[in-house]
Amino acid sequence: QRMPIACLARISVIDLSGAAEYAGLFDKMDPYIKLTLHDGEFDSGSSHRGESFRTGTKDNAGGTCSFNECFDINKPENMDVLRVELWDEDTASDDYMGCIDIDLDRIYEDFKSQPVVKTYTLVKGGKNVGNISIQIELRV
């Protein structure tokens, strides 16, 4: 069963754990999470991406912190994947730390419109870089 035409995806970023404490020498990580809806071809450019949101930055939090931020994302029919990225905020330019893609079709098949909390492993270059807990509710 494929996802219905479109829905409201209520995404709550709960917490981060097991990520690097330090982004550099004496530079404790200032993590934030970026959420982007896409059609499975994220790297093919902006036409393949939907709405994007980010949490606030947790200054000097290191690799473990709570976010507890909720976002309502309008999910069009063709955007079935949620990219969750971990970033470290820096004065010069922010550093990308890793990501995971979540298949919203699979979530819908398994849980319908029930809210579900899952923990995902963030990956960069084939290495696990931390865990993110997220609540997903697909309001169809």
PDB file of C-alpha atoms in Angstrom:
ATOM      1  CA  GLN A   1       0.000   0.000   0.000  1.00  0.00           C
ATOM      2  CA  ARG A   2       1.524   3.259  -1.122  1.00  0.00           C
ATOM      3  CA  MET A   3       1.191   6.557   0.675  1.00  0.00           C
ATOM      4  CA  PRO A   4      -1.973   8.526  -0.055  1.00  0.00           C
ATOM      5  CA  ILE A   5      -1.755  11.625  -2.204  1.00  0.00           C
ATOM      6  CA  ALA A   6      -0.475  14.053   0.380  1.00  0.00           C
ATOM      7  CA  CYS A   7      -0.563  14.592   4.103  1.00  0.00           C
ATOM      8  CA  LEU A   8       0.660  16.636   7.006  1.00  0.00           C
ATOM      9  CA  ALA A   9       3.778  15.138   8.552  1.00  0.00           C
ATOM     10  CA  ARG A  10       4.192  16.205  12.170  1.00  0.00           C
ATOM     11  CA  ILE A  11       7.845  15.623  13.005  1.00  0.00           C
ATOM     12  CA  SER A  12       9.178  16.069  16.542  1.00  0.00           C
ATOM     13  CA  VAL A  13      12.944  16.112  16.980  1.00  0.00           C
ATOM     14  CA  ILE A  14      13.372  14.712  20.491  1.00  0.00           C
ATOM     15  CA  ASP A  15      17.046  14.271  21.253  1.00  0.00           C
ATOM     16  CA  LEU A  16      20.559  13.550  20.040  1.00  0.00           C
ATOM     17  CA  SER A  17      22.931  11.060  21.675  1.00  0.00           C
ATOM     18  CA  GLY A  18      26.294   9.481  21.003  1.00  0.00           C
ATOM     19  CA  ALA A  19      27.567  12.183  18.654  1.00  0.00           C
ATOM     20  CA  ALA A  20      31.028  13.781  18.886  1.00  0.00           C
ATOM     21  CA  GLU A  21      31.506  15.993  21.936  1.00  0.00           C
ATOM     22  CA  TYR A  22      34.025  18.213  20.169  1.00  0.00           C
ATOM     23  CA  ALA A  23      34.001  19.577  16.632  1.00  0.00           C
ATOM     24  CA  GLY A  24      37.612  20.725  16.933  1.00  0.00           C
ATOM     25  CA  LEU A  25      40.264  21.536  19.502  1.00  0.00           C
ATOM     26  CA  PHE A  26      38.548  23.264  22.450  1.00  0.00           C
ATOM     27  CA  ASP A  27      35.463  23.660  20.253  1.00  0.00           C
ATOM     28  CA  LYS A  28      32.515  21.840  21.818  1.00  0.00           C
ATOM     29  CA  MET A  29      29.886  20.896  19.253  1.00  0.00           C
ATOM     30  CA  ASP A  30      26.933  23.296  18.796  1.00  0.00           C
ATOM     31  CA  PRO A  31      24.453  20.872  17.252  1.00  0.00           C
ATOM     32  CA  TYR A  32      21.276  21.545  15.317  1.00  0.00           C
ATOM     33  CA  ILE A  33      19.087  19.281  13.197  1.00  0.00           C
ATOM     34  CA  LYS A  34      17.884  20.032   9.684  1.00  0.00           C
ATOM     35  CA  LEU A  35      14.851  18.238   8.205  1.00  0.00           C
ATOM     36  CA  THR A  36      14.245  18.138   4.446  1.00  0.00           C
ATOM     37  CA  LEU A  37      11.528  16.305   2.552  1.00  0.00           C
ATOM     38  CA  HIS A  38      12.668  14.809  -0.762  1.00  0.00           C
ATOM     39  CA  ASP A  39      11.718  12.334  -3.473  1.00  0.00           C
ATOM     40  CA  GLY A  40      14.657   9.961  -3.005  1.00  0.00           C
ATOM     41  CA  GLU A  41      16.968  12.014  -5.255  1.00  0.00           C
ATOM     42  CA  PHE A  42      18.148  14.542  -2.644  1.00  0.00           C
ATOM     43  CA  ASP A  43      21.499  15.159  -4.337  1.00  0.00           C
ATOM     44  CA  SER A  44      19.935  15.887  -7.735  1.00  0.00           C
ATOM     45  CA  GLY A  45      19.036  19.450  -6.781  1.00  0.00           C
ATOM     46  CA  SER A  46      16.361  21.636  -5.274  1.00  0.00           C
ATOM     47  CA  SER A  47      13.585  20.474  -7.631  1.00  0.00           C
ATOM     48  CA  HIS A  48      13.781  17.098  -5.872  1.00  0.00           C
ATOM     49  CA  ARG A  49      13.399  18.638  -2.405  1.00  0.00           C
ATOM     50  CA  GLY A  50      10.359  19.827  -0.520  1.00  0.00           C
ATOM     51  CA  GLU A  51      10.039  21.907   2.623  1.00  0.00           C
ATOM     52  CA  SER A  52      13.031  22.246   4.914  1.00  0.00           C
ATOM     53  CA  PHE A  53      13.146  23.086   8.621  1.00  0.00           C
ATOM     54  CA  ARG A  54      15.818  23.320  11.295  1.00  0.00           C
ATOM     55  CA  THR A  55      15.883  23.213  15.056  1.00  0.00           C
ATOM     56  CA  GLY A  56      17.491  25.842  17.207  1.00  0.00           C
ATOM     57  CA  THR A  57      21.192  25.475  17.951  1.00  0.00           C
ATOM     58  CA  LYS A  58      22.247  23.939  21.265  1.00  0.00           C
ATOM     59  CA  ASP A  59      25.348  26.001  22.117  1.00  0.00           C
ATOM     60  CA  ASN A  60      28.230  23.957  23.543  1.00  0.00           C
ATOM     61  CA  ALA A  61      25.927  20.975  24.070  1.00  0.00           C
ATOM     62  CA  GLY A  62      28.392  18.464  22.639  1.00  0.00           C
ATOM     63  CA  GLY A  63      27.077  15.144  21.370  1.00  0.00           C
ATOM     64  CA  THR A  64      24.129  14.645  23.707  1.00  0.00           C
ATOM     65  CA  CYS A  65      21.212  17.064  24.033  1.00  0.00           C
ATOM     66  CA  SER A  66      17.445  17.437  23.961  1.00  0.00           C
ATOM     67  CA  PHE A  67      15.643  19.415  21.266  1.00  0.00           C
ATOM     68  CA  ASN A  68      11.936  18.679  21.781  1.00  0.00           C
ATOM     69  CA  GLU A  69      10.953  20.775  18.765  1.00  0.00           C
ATOM     70  CA  CYS A  70       7.942  19.996  16.590  1.00  0.00           C
ATOM     71  CA  PHE A  71       7.472  20.822  12.900  1.00  0.00           C
ATOM     72  CA  ASP A  72       4.414  20.470  10.667  1.00  0.00           C
ATOM     73  CA  ILE A  73       5.599  19.619   7.163  1.00  0.00           C
ATOM     74  CA  ASN A  74       3.290  19.556   4.148  1.00  0.00           C
ATOM     75  CA  LYS A  75       4.126  16.302   2.394  1.00  0.00           C
ATOM     76  CA  PRO A  76       3.304  16.317  -1.321  1.00  0.00           C
ATOM     77  CA  GLU A  77       2.530  13.031  -3.059  1.00  0.00           C
ATOM     78  CA  ASN A  78       5.977  12.551  -4.597  1.00  0.00           C
ATOM     79  CA  MET A  79       8.046  13.410  -1.507  1.00  0.00           C
ATOM     80  CA  ASP A  80       8.245  10.177   0.491  1.00  0.00           C
ATOM     81  CA  VAL A  81      11.646  10.522   2.158  1.00  0.00           C
ATOM     82  CA  LEU A  82      12.669  12.665   5.127  1.00  0.00           C
ATOM     83  CA  ARG A  83      16.360  13.600   5.277  1.00  0.00           C
ATOM     84  CA  VAL A  84      17.525  14.238   8.849  1.00  0.00           C
ATOM     85  CA  GLU A  85      20.881  16.014   9.040  1.00  0.00           C
ATOM     86  CA  LEU A  86      23.119  16.818  12.007  1.00  0.00           C
ATOM     87  CA  TRP A  87      25.037  20.084  11.754  1.00  0.00           C
ATOM     88  CA  ASP A  88      27.537  21.859  13.988  1.00  0.00           C
ATOM     89  CA  GLU A  89      27.028  25.629  13.993  1.00  0.00           C
ATOM     90  CA  ASP A  90      30.234  27.623  13.539  1.00  0.00           C
ATOM     91  CA  THR A  91      30.937  31.315  13.130  1.00  0.00           C
ATOM     92  CA  ALA A  92      32.618  30.891   9.730  1.00  0.00           C
ATOM     93  CA  SER A  93      30.505  28.137   8.190  1.00  0.00           C
ATOM     94  CA  ASP A  94      28.456  25.333   9.678  1.00  0.00           C
ATOM     95  CA  ASP A  95      29.867  21.798   9.523  1.00  0.00           C
ATOM     96  CA  TYR A  96      27.840  18.882   8.182  1.00  0.00           C
ATOM     97  CA  MET A  97      28.197  15.959  10.604  1.00  0.00           C
ATOM     98  CA  GLY A  98      25.980  13.211   9.134  1.00  0.00           C
ATOM     99  CA  CYS A  99      22.454  12.212   8.124  1.00  0.00           C
ATOM    100  CA  ILE A 100      19.819   9.520   7.741  1.00  0.00           C
ATOM    101  CA  ASP A 101      16.963   9.144   5.247  1.00  0.00           C
ATOM    102  CA  ILE A 102      13.623   7.996   6.665  1.00  0.00           C
ATOM    103  CA  ASP A 103      11.140   6.254   4.359  1.00  0.00           C
ATOM    104  CA  LEU A 104       7.770   7.801   5.252  1.00  0.00           C
ATOM    105  CA  ASP A 105       5.943   5.208   3.108  1.00  0.00           C
ATOM    106  CA  ARG A 106       7.291   2.488   5.404  1.00  0.00           C
ATOM    107  CA  ILE A 107       6.242   4.430   8.501  1.00  0.00           C
ATOM    108  CA  TYR A 108       2.728   4.779   7.080  1.00  0.00           C
ATOM    109  CA  GLU A 109       2.518   1.080   6.144  1.00  0.00           C
ATOM    110  CA  ASP A 110       3.554   0.051   9.660  1.00  0.00           C
ATOM    111  CA  PHE A 111       1.773   2.619  11.826  1.00  0.00           C
ATOM    112  CA  LYS A 112      -0.857   4.409   9.672  1.00  0.00           C
ATOM    113  CA  SER A 113      -1.596   7.737  11.395  1.00  0.00           C
ATOM    114  CA  GLN A 114      -0.423   6.681  14.867  1.00  0.00           C
ATOM    115  CA  PRO A 115       2.419   8.762  16.274  1.00  0.00           C
ATOM    116  CA  VAL A 116       5.576   6.650  16.540  1.00  0.00           C
ATOM    117  CA  VAL A 117       8.898   7.398  18.217  1.00  0.00           C
ATOM    118  CA  LYS A 118      11.954   5.873  16.583  1.00  0.00           C
ATOM    119  CA  THR A 119      15.694   6.235  17.081  1.00  0.00           C
ATOM    120  CA  TYR A 120      17.830   6.412  13.936  1.00  0.00           C
ATOM    121  CA  THR A 121      21.578   6.150  13.479  1.00  0.00           C
ATOM    122  CA  LEU A 122      23.118   9.133  11.709  1.00  0.00           C
ATOM    123  CA  VAL A 123      25.842   8.200   9.213  1.00  0.00           C
ATOM    124  CA  LYS A 124      28.666  10.018   7.439  1.00  0.00           C
ATOM    125  CA  GLY A 125      31.010   8.247   5.056  1.00  0.00           C
ATOM    126  CA  GLY A 126      29.792   4.844   6.211  1.00  0.00           C
ATOM    127  CA  LYS A 127      30.525   5.627   9.872  1.00  0.00           C
ATOM    128  CA  ASN A 128      27.931   5.947  12.633  1.00  0.00           C
ATOM    129  CA  VAL A 129      28.112   9.482  13.994  1.00  0.00           C
ATOM    130  CA  GLY A 130      25.305   9.502  16.572  1.00  0.00           C
ATOM    131  CA  ASN A 131      21.656   8.679  17.224  1.00  0.00           C
ATOM    132  CA  ILE A 132      18.605  10.863  16.773  1.00  0.00           C
ATOM    133  CA  SER A 133      15.206  10.181  18.308  1.00  0.00           C
ATOM    134  CA  ILE A 134      12.232  11.445  16.340  1.00  0.00           C
ATOM    135  CA  GLN A 135       8.474  11.209  16.660  1.00  0.00           C
ATOM    136  CA  ILE A 136       6.640  10.907  13.345  1.00  0.00           C
ATOM    137  CA  GLU A 137       2.920  11.369  12.913  1.00  0.00           C
ATOM    138  CA  LEU A 138       1.429  11.229   9.413  1.00  0.00           C
ATOM    139  CA  ARG A 139      -1.936  12.977   9.454  1.00  0.00           C
ATOM    140  CA  VAL A 140      -3.706  11.578   6.443  1.00  0.00           C
TER     141      VAL A 140
END
